[in-house]
mmCIF file of C-alpha atoms in Angstrom:
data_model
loop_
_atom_site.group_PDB
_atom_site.id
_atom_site.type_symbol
_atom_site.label_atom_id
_atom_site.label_comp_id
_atom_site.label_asym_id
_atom_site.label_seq_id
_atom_site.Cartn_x
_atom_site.Cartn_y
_atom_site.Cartn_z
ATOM 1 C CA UNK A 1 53.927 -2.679 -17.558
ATOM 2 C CA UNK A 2 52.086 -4.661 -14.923
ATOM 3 C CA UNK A 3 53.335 -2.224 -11.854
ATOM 4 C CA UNK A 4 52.925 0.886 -14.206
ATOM 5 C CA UNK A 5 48.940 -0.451 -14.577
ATOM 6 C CA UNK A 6 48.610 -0.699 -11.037
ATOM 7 C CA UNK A 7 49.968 2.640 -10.210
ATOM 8 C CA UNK A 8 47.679 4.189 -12.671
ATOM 9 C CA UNK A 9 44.318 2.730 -11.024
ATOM 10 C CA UNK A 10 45.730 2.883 -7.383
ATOM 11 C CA UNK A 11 43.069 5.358 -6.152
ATOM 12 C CA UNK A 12 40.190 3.543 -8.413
ATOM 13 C CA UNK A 13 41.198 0.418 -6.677
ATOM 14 C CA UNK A 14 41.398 2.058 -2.981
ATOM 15 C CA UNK A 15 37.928 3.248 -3.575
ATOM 16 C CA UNK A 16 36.593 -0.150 -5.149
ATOM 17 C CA UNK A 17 37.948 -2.055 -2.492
ATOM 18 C CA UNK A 18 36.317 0.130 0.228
ATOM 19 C CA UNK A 19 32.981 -0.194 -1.679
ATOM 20 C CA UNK A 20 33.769 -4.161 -1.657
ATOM 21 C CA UNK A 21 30.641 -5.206 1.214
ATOM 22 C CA UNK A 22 30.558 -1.685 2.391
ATOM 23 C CA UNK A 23 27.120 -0.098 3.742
ATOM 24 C CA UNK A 24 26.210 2.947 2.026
ATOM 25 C CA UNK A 25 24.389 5.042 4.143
ATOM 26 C CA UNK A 26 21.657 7.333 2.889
ATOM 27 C CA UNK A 27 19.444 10.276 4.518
ATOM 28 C CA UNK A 28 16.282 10.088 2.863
ATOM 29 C CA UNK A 29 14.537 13.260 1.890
ATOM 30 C CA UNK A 30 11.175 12.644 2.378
ATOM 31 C CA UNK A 31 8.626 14.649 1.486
ATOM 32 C CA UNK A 32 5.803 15.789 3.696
ATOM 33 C CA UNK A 33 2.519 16.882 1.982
ATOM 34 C CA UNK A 34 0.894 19.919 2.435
ATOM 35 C CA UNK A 35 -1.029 19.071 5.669
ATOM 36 C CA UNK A 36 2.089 17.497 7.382
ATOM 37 C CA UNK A 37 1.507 13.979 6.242
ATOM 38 C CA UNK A 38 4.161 11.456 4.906
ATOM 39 C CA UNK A 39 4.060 8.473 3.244
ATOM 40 C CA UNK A 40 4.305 4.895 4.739
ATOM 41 C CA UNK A 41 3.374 0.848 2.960
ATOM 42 C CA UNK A 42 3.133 -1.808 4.322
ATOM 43 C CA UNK A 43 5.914 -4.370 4.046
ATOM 44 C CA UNK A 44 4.008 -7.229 3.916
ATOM 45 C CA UNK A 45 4.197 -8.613 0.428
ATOM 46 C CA UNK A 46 0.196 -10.189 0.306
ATOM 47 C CA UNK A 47 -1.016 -6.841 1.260
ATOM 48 C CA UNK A 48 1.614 -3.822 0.597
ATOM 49 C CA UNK A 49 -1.008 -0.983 1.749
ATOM 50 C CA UNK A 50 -0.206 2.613 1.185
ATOM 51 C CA UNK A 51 -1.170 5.130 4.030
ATOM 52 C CA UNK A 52 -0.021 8.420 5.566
ATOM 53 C CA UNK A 53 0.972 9.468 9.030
ATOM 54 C CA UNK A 54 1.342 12.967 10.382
ATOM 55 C CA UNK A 55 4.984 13.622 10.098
ATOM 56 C CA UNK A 56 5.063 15.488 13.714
ATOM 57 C CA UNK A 57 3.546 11.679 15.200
ATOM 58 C CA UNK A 58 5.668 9.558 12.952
ATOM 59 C CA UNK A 59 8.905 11.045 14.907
ATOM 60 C CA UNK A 60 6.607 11.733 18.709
ATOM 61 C CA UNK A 61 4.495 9.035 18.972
ATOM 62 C CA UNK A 62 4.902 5.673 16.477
ATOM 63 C CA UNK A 63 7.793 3.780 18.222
ATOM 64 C CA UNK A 64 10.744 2.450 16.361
ATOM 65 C CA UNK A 65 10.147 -0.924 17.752
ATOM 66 C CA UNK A 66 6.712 -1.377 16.266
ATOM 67 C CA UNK A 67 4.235 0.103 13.314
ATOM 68 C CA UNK A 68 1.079 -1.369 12.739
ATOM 69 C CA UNK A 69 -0.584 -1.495 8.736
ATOM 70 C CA UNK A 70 -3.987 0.525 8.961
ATOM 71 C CA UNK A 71 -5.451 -2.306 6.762
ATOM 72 C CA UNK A 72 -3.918 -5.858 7.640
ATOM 73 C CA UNK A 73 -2.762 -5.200 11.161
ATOM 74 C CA UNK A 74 0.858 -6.466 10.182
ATOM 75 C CA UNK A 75 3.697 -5.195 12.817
ATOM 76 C CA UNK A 76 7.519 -4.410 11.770
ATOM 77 C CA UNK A 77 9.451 -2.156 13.174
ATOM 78 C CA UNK A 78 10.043 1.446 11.856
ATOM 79 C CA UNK A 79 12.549 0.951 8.914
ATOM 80 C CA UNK A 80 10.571 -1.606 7.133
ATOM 81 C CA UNK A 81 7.911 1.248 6.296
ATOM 82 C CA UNK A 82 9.283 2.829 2.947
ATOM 83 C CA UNK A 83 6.863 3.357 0.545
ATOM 84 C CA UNK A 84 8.614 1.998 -3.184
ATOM 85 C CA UNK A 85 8.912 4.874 -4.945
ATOM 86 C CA UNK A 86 10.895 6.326 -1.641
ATOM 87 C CA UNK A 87 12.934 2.934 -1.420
ATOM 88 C CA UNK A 88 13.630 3.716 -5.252
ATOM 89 C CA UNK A 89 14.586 7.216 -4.588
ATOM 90 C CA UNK A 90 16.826 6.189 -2.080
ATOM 91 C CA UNK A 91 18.780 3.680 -4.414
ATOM 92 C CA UNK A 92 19.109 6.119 -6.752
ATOM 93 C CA UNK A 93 21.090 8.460 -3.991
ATOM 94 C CA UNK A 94 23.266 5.594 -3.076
ATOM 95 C CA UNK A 95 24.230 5.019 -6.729
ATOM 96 C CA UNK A 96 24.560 8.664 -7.607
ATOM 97 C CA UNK A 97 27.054 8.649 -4.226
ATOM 98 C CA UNK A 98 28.878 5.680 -5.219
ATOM 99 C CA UNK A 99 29.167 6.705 -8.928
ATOM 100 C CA UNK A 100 30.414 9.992 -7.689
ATOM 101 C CA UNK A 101 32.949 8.282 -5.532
ATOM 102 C CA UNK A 102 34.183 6.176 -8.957
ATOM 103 C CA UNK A 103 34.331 9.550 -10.618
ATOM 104 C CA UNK A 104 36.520 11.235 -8.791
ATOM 105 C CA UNK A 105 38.683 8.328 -7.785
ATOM 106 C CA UNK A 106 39.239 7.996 -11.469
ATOM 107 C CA UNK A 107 39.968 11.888 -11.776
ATOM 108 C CA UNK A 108 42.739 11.547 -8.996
ATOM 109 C CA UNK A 109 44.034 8.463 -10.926
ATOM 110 C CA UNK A 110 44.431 10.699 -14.224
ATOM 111 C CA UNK A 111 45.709 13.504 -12.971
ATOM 112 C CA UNK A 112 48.713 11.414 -10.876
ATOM 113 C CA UNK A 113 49.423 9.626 -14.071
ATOM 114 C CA UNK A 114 49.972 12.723 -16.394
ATOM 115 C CA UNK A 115 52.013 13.962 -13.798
ATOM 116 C CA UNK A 116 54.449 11.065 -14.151
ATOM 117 C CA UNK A 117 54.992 11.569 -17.312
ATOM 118 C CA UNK A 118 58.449 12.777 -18.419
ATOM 119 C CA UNK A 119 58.523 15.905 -20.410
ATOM 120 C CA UNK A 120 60.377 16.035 -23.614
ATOM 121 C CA UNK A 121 59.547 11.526 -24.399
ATOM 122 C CA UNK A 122 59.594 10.062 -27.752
ATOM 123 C CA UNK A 123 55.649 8.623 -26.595
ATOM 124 C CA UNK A 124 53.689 11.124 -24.624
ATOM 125 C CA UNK A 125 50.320 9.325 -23.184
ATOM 126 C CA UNK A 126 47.534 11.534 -21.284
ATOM 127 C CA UNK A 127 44.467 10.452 -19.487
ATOM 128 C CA UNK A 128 41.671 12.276 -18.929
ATOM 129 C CA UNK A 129 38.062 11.282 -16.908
ATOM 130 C CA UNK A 130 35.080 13.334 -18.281
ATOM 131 C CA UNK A 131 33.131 14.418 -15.044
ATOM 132 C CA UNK A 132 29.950 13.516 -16.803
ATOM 133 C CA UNK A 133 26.671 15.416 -15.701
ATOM 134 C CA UNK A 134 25.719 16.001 -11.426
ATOM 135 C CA UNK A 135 22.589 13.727 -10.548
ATOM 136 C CA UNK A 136 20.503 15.540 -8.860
ATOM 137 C CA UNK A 137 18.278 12.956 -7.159
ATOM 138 C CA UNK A 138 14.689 14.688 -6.199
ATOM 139 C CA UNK A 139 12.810 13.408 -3.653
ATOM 140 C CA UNK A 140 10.277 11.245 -3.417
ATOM 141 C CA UNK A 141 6.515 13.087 -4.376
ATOM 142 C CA UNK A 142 4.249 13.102 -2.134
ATOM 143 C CA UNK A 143 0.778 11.208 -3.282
ATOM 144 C CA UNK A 144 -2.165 14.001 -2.916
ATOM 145 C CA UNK A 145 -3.997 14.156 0.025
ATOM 146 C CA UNK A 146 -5.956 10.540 1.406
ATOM 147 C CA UNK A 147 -9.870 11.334 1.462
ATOM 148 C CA UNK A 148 -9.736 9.418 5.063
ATOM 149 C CA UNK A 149 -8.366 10.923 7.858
ATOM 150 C CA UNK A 150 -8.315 9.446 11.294
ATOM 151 C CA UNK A 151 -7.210 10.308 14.986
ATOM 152 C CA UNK A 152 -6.802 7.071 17.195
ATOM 153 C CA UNK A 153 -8.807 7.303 20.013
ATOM 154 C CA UNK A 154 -6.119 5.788 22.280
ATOM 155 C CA UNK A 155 -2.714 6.987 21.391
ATOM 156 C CA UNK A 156 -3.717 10.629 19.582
ATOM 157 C CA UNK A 157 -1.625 9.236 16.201
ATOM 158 C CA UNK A 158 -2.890 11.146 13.011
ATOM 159 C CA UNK A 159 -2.495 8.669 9.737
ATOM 160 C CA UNK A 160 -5.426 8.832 6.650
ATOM 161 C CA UNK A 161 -5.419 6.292 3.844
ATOM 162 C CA UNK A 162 -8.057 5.684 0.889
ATOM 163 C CA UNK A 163 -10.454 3.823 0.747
ATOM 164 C CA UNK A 164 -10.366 1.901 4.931
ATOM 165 C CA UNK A 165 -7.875 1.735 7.435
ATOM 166 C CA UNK A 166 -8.780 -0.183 10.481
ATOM 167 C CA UNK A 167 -5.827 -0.351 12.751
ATOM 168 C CA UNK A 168 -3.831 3.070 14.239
ATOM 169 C CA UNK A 169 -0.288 2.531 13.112
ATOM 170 C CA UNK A 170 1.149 3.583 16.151
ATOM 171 C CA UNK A 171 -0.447 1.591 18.697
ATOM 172 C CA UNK A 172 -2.466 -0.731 16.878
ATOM 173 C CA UNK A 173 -5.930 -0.162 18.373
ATOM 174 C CA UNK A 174 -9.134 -0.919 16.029
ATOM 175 C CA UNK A 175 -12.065 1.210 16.654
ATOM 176 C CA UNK A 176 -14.445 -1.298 14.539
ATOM 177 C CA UNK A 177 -17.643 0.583 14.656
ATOM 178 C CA UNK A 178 -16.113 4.308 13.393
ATOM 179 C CA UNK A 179 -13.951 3.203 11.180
ATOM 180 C CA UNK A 180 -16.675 0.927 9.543
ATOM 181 C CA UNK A 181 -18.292 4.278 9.551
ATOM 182 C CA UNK A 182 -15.563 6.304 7.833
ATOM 183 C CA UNK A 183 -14.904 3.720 5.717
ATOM 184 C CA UNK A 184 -18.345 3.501 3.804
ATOM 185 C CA UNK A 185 -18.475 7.412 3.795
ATOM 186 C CA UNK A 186 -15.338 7.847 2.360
ATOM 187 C CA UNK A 187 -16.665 4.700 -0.586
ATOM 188 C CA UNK A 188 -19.374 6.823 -0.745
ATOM 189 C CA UNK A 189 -17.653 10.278 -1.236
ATOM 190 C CA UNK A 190 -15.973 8.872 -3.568
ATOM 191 C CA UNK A 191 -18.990 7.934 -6.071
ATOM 192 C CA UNK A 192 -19.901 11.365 -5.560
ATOM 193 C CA UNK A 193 -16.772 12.282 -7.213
ATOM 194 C CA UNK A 194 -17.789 10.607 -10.468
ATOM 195 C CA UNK A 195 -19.839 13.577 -12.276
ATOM 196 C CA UNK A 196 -16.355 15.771 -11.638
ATOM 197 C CA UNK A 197 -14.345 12.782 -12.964
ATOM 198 C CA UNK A 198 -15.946 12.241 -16.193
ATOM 199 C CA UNK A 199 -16.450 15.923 -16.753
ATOM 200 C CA UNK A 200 -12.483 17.173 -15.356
ATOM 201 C CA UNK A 201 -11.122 14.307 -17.756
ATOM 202 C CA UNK A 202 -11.204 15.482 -21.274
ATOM 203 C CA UNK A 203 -10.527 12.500 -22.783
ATOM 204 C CA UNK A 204 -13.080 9.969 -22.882
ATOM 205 C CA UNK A 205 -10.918 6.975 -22.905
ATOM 206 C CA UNK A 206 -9.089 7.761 -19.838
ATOM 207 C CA UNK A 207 -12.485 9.372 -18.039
ATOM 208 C CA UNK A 208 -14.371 5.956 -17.992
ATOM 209 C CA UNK A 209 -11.239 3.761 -16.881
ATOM 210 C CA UNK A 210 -10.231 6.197 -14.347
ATOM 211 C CA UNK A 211 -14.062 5.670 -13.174
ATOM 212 C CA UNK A 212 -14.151 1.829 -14.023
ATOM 213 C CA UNK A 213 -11.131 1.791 -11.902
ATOM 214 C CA UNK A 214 -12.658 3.231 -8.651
ATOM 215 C CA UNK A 215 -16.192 1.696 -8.690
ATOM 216 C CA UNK A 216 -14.132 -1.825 -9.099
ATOM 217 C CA UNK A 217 -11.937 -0.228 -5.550
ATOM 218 C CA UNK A 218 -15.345 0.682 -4.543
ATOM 219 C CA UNK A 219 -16.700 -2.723 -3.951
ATOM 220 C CA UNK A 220 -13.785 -4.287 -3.161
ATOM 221 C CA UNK A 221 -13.328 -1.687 -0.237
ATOM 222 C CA UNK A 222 -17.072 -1.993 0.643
ATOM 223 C CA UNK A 223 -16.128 -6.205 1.752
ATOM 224 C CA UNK A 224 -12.698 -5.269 3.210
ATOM 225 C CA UNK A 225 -14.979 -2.840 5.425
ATOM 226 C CA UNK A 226 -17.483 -5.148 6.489
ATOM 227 C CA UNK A 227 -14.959 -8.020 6.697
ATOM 228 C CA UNK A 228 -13.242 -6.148 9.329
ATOM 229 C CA UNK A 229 -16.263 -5.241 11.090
ATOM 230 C CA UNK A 230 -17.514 -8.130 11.231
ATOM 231 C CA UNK A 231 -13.882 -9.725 12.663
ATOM 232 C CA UNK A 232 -13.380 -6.939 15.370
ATOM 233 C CA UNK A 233 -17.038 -7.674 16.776
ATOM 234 C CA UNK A 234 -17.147 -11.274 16.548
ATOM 235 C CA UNK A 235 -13.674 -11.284 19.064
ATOM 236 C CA UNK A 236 -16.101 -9.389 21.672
ATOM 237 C CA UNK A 237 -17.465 -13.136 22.900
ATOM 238 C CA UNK A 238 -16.183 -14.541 25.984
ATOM 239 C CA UNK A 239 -14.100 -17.024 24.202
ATOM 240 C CA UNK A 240 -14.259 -16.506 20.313
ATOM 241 C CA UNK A 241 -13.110 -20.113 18.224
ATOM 242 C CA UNK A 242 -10.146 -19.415 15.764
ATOM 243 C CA UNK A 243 -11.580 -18.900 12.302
ATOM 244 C CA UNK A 244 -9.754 -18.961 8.985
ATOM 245 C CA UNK A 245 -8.281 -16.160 7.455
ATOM 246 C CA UNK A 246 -11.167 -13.819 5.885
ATOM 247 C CA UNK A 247 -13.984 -16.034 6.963
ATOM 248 C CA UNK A 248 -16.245 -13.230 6.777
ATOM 249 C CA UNK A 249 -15.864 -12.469 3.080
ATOM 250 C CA UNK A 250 -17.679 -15.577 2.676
ATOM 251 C CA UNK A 251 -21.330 -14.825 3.667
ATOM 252 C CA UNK A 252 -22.619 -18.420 4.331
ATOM 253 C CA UNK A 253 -19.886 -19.499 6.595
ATOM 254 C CA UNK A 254 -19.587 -15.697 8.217
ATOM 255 C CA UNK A 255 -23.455 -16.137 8.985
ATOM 256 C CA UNK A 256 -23.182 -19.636 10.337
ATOM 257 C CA UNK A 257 -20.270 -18.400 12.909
ATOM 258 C CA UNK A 258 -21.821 -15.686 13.619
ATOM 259 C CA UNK A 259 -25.382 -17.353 14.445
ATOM 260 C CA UNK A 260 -22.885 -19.923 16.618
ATOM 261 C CA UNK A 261 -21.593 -16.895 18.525
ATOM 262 C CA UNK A 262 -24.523 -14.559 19.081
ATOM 263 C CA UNK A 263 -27.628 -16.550 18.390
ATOM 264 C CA UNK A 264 -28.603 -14.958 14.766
ATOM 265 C CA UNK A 265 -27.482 -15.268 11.185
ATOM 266 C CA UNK A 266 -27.718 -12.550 8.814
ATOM 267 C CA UNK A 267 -30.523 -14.531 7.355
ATOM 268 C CA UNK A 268 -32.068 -12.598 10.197
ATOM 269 C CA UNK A 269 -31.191 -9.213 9.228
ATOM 270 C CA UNK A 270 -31.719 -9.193 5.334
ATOM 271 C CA UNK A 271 -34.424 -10.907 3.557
ATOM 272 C CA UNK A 272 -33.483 -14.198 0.976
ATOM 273 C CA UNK A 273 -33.246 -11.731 -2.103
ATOM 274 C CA UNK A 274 -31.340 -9.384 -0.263
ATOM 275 C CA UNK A 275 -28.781 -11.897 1.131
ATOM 276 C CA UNK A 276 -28.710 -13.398 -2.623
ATOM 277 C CA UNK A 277 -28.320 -9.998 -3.748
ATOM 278 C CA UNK A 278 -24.786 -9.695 -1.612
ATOM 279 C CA UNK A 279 -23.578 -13.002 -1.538
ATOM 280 C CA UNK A 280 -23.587 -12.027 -5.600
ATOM 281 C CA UNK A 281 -21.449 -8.978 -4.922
ATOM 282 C CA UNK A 282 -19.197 -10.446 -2.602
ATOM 283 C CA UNK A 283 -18.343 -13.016 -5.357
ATOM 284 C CA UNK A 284 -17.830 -10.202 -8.162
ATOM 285 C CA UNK A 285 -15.124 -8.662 -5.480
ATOM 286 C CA UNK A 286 -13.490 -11.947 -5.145
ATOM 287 C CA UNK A 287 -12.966 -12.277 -9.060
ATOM 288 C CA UNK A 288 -12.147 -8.801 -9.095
ATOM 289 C CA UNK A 289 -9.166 -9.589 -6.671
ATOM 290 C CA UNK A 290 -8.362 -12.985 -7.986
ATOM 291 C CA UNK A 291 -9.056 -13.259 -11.345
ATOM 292 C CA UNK A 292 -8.609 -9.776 -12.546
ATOM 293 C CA UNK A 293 -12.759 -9.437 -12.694
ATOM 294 C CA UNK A 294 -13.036 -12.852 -15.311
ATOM 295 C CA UNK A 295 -15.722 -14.865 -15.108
ATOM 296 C CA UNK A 296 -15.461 -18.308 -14.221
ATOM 297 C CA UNK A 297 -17.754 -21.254 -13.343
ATOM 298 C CA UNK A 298 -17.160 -21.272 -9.843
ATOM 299 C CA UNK A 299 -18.203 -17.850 -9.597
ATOM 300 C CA UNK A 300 -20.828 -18.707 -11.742
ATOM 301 C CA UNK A 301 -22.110 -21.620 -9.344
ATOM 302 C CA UNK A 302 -21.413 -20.024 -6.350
ATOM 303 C CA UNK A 303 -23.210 -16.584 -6.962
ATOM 304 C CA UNK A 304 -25.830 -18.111 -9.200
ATOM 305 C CA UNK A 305 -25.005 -15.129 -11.357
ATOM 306 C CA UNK A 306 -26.611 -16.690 -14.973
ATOM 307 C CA UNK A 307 -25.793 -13.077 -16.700
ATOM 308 C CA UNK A 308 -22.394 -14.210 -17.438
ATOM 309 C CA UNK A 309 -20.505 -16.737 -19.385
ATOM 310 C CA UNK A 310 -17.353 -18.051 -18.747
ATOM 311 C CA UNK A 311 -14.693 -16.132 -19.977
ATOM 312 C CA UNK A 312 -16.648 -12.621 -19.453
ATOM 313 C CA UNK A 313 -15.394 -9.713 -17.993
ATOM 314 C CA UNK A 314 -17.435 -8.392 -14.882
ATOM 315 C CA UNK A 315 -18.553 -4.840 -15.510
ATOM 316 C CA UNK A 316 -19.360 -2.958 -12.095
ATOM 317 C CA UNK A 317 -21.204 -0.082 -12.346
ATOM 318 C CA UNK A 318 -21.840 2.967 -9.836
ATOM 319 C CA UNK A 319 -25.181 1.876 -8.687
ATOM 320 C CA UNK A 320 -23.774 -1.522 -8.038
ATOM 321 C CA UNK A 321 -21.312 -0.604 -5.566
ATOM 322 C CA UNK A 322 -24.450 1.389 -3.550
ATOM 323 C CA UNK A 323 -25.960 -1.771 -3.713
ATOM 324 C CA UNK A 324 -23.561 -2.819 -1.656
ATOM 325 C CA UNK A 325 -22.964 -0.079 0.583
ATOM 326 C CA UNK A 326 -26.997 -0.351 1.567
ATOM 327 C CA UNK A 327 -26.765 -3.723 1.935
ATOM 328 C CA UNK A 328 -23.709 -4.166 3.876
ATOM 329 C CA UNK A 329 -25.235 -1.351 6.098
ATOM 330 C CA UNK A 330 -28.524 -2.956 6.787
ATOM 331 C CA UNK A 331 -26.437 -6.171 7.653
ATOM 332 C CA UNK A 332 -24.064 -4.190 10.080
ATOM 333 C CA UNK A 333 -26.934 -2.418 12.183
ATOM 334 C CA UNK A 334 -28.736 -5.914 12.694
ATOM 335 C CA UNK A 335 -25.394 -7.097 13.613
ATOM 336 C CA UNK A 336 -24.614 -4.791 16.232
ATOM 337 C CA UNK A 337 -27.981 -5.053 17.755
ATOM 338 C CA UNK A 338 -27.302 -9.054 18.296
ATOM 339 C CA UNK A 339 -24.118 -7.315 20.080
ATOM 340 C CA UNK A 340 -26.188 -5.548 22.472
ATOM 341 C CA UNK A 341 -26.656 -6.769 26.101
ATOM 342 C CA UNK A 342 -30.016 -8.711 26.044
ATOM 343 C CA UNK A 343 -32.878 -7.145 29.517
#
């Protein structure tokens, strides 16, 4: 019984026994949208930033050794840039192979076992595998088009993302000043979009969260913007001091090194309401990113915010976020004048 067992499964075994540590290999289909873009994330698990790159200067320019995140400047080579629905595409080939490979090993197993069997035996046994249903696996959708597209200045790489990108993928450059630019037009473009939102959505429900949903990016995209800004210029001194992580996100302390570096805080570029009026904003991003927009009493003390209780949900509204883009604007052109080379 125990060698007839092992006969039957010899080909199922074979095939298990090759799968046993054995690398599947997979060629992606990828899809490329309709103006030649694919899509990349980031691999880096705190920041995981979706983006697109011309396909055309994904395989021509963007080296295999090194690809830079548009947003948080993070480098890994040019396999670690699967977006997750494409890495979840791509599993599903490899099982669909490896199930295949089961299937038919199983097949040739059944079919070499009725054939052993004697014709005219008290006990007849057949076997048969059902072949089961073809997976077709499609391939990964492309997202629709990103509102921002950008050309580096330096290497000619075409990538476009939502929202801000701040560093060309391919060679890593940061062109502070136009992509601070692009950045707040492309916030702003997309408040524009809210009369077609609410009116293209027919129901209500899903209207207002889909526009809750991108005032909320809004802001958060109008400090990412002027964090990076602020970053990239405050490297230009001679010999910058090492600052934590997204110093500038805090105004106070991003005023007090910048006043160190160039002479001027932003106290001299907004006046005290204004520069209450921000600090305020900033804080409603940081609960937005932390705390899922709930309101508690540090940013209560820290934003002097008394319109809120603990326990409160923030609720952001369209003229809020152009608060902040006027603001952050005013602050940037003082800022860049401080930059300027004094007669």
């Amino acid at each position: 019984m125990y060698s007839a067992e092992g006969r039957m499964f010899d080909e199922l075994s074979r095939i298990l026994r090759q799968l046993d540590g054995q690398k599947i290999t997979v060629t992606p289909d990828i899809a490329v949208d309709e103006d030649g873009y694919i899509d990349r994330e980031c691999p880096h698990d705190d920041c995981m930033f979706e983006f697109k790159v011309h396909n055309q200067d994904w395989r021509e320019i963007v080296r295999d050794e090194e690809v830079f995140c548009p947003f948080c400047g993070h480098a890994a080579d040019a396999q670690k840039w699967w977006t997750t629905e494409q890495i979840e595409k791509i599993q599903e080939q490899a099982l669909a192979q490896v199930k295949g490979n089961i299937n038919q090993a199983m097949r040739r197993d059944a079919e070499a076992f009725n054939r052993r069997q004697r014709k005219g035996s008290f006990i007849t046994m057949k076997m048969k595998v059902e072949r089961g249903f073809r997976e077709i696996v499609l391939p990964a959708s492309a997202a629709e088009p990103m509102r921002l597209k950008l050309t580096c200045e330096e290497c000619s790489c075409r990538f476009a993302a939502i929202g801000s990108a701040f560093f060309c993928p391919s060679c890593g450059h940061n062109s502070a000043d136009r992509v601070f630019r692009q950045s707040l037009n492309a916030i702003r473009a997309s408040l524009d979009a809210i009369p077609a939102i609410r009116s293209g959505i027919s129901d209500a429900d899903a209207s207002e969260n889909t526009i809750r949903l991108l005032t909320e990016a809004g802001l958060q995209n109008v400090v990412m913007a002027f964090q990076r800004f602020a970053e990239a210029h405050y490297q230009r001194q001679p010999d910058p001091i090492r600052v934590r992580r997204n110093a500038f996100q805090n105004l106070s302390e991003g005023s007090q090194l910048w006043r160190t570096a160039f002479g001027k805080g932003f106290d001299d570029h907004l006046s005290t309401s204004e520069l209450t009026e921000l600090t305020r904003l900033f804080q409603q991003r940081h609960l937005l990113a932390h705390r899922e927009g709930i309101v508690d009493a540090d940013y209560i003390s820290r934003s002097g915010d008394l319109t809120y209780r603990e326990g409160q949900r923030l609720v952001i509204r369209e003229s809020v976020v152009r608060m902040a883009l006027q603001l952050v604007e005013k602050l940037s052109v003082g800022m860049a004048a401080d930059l300027a080379p004094s007669d």
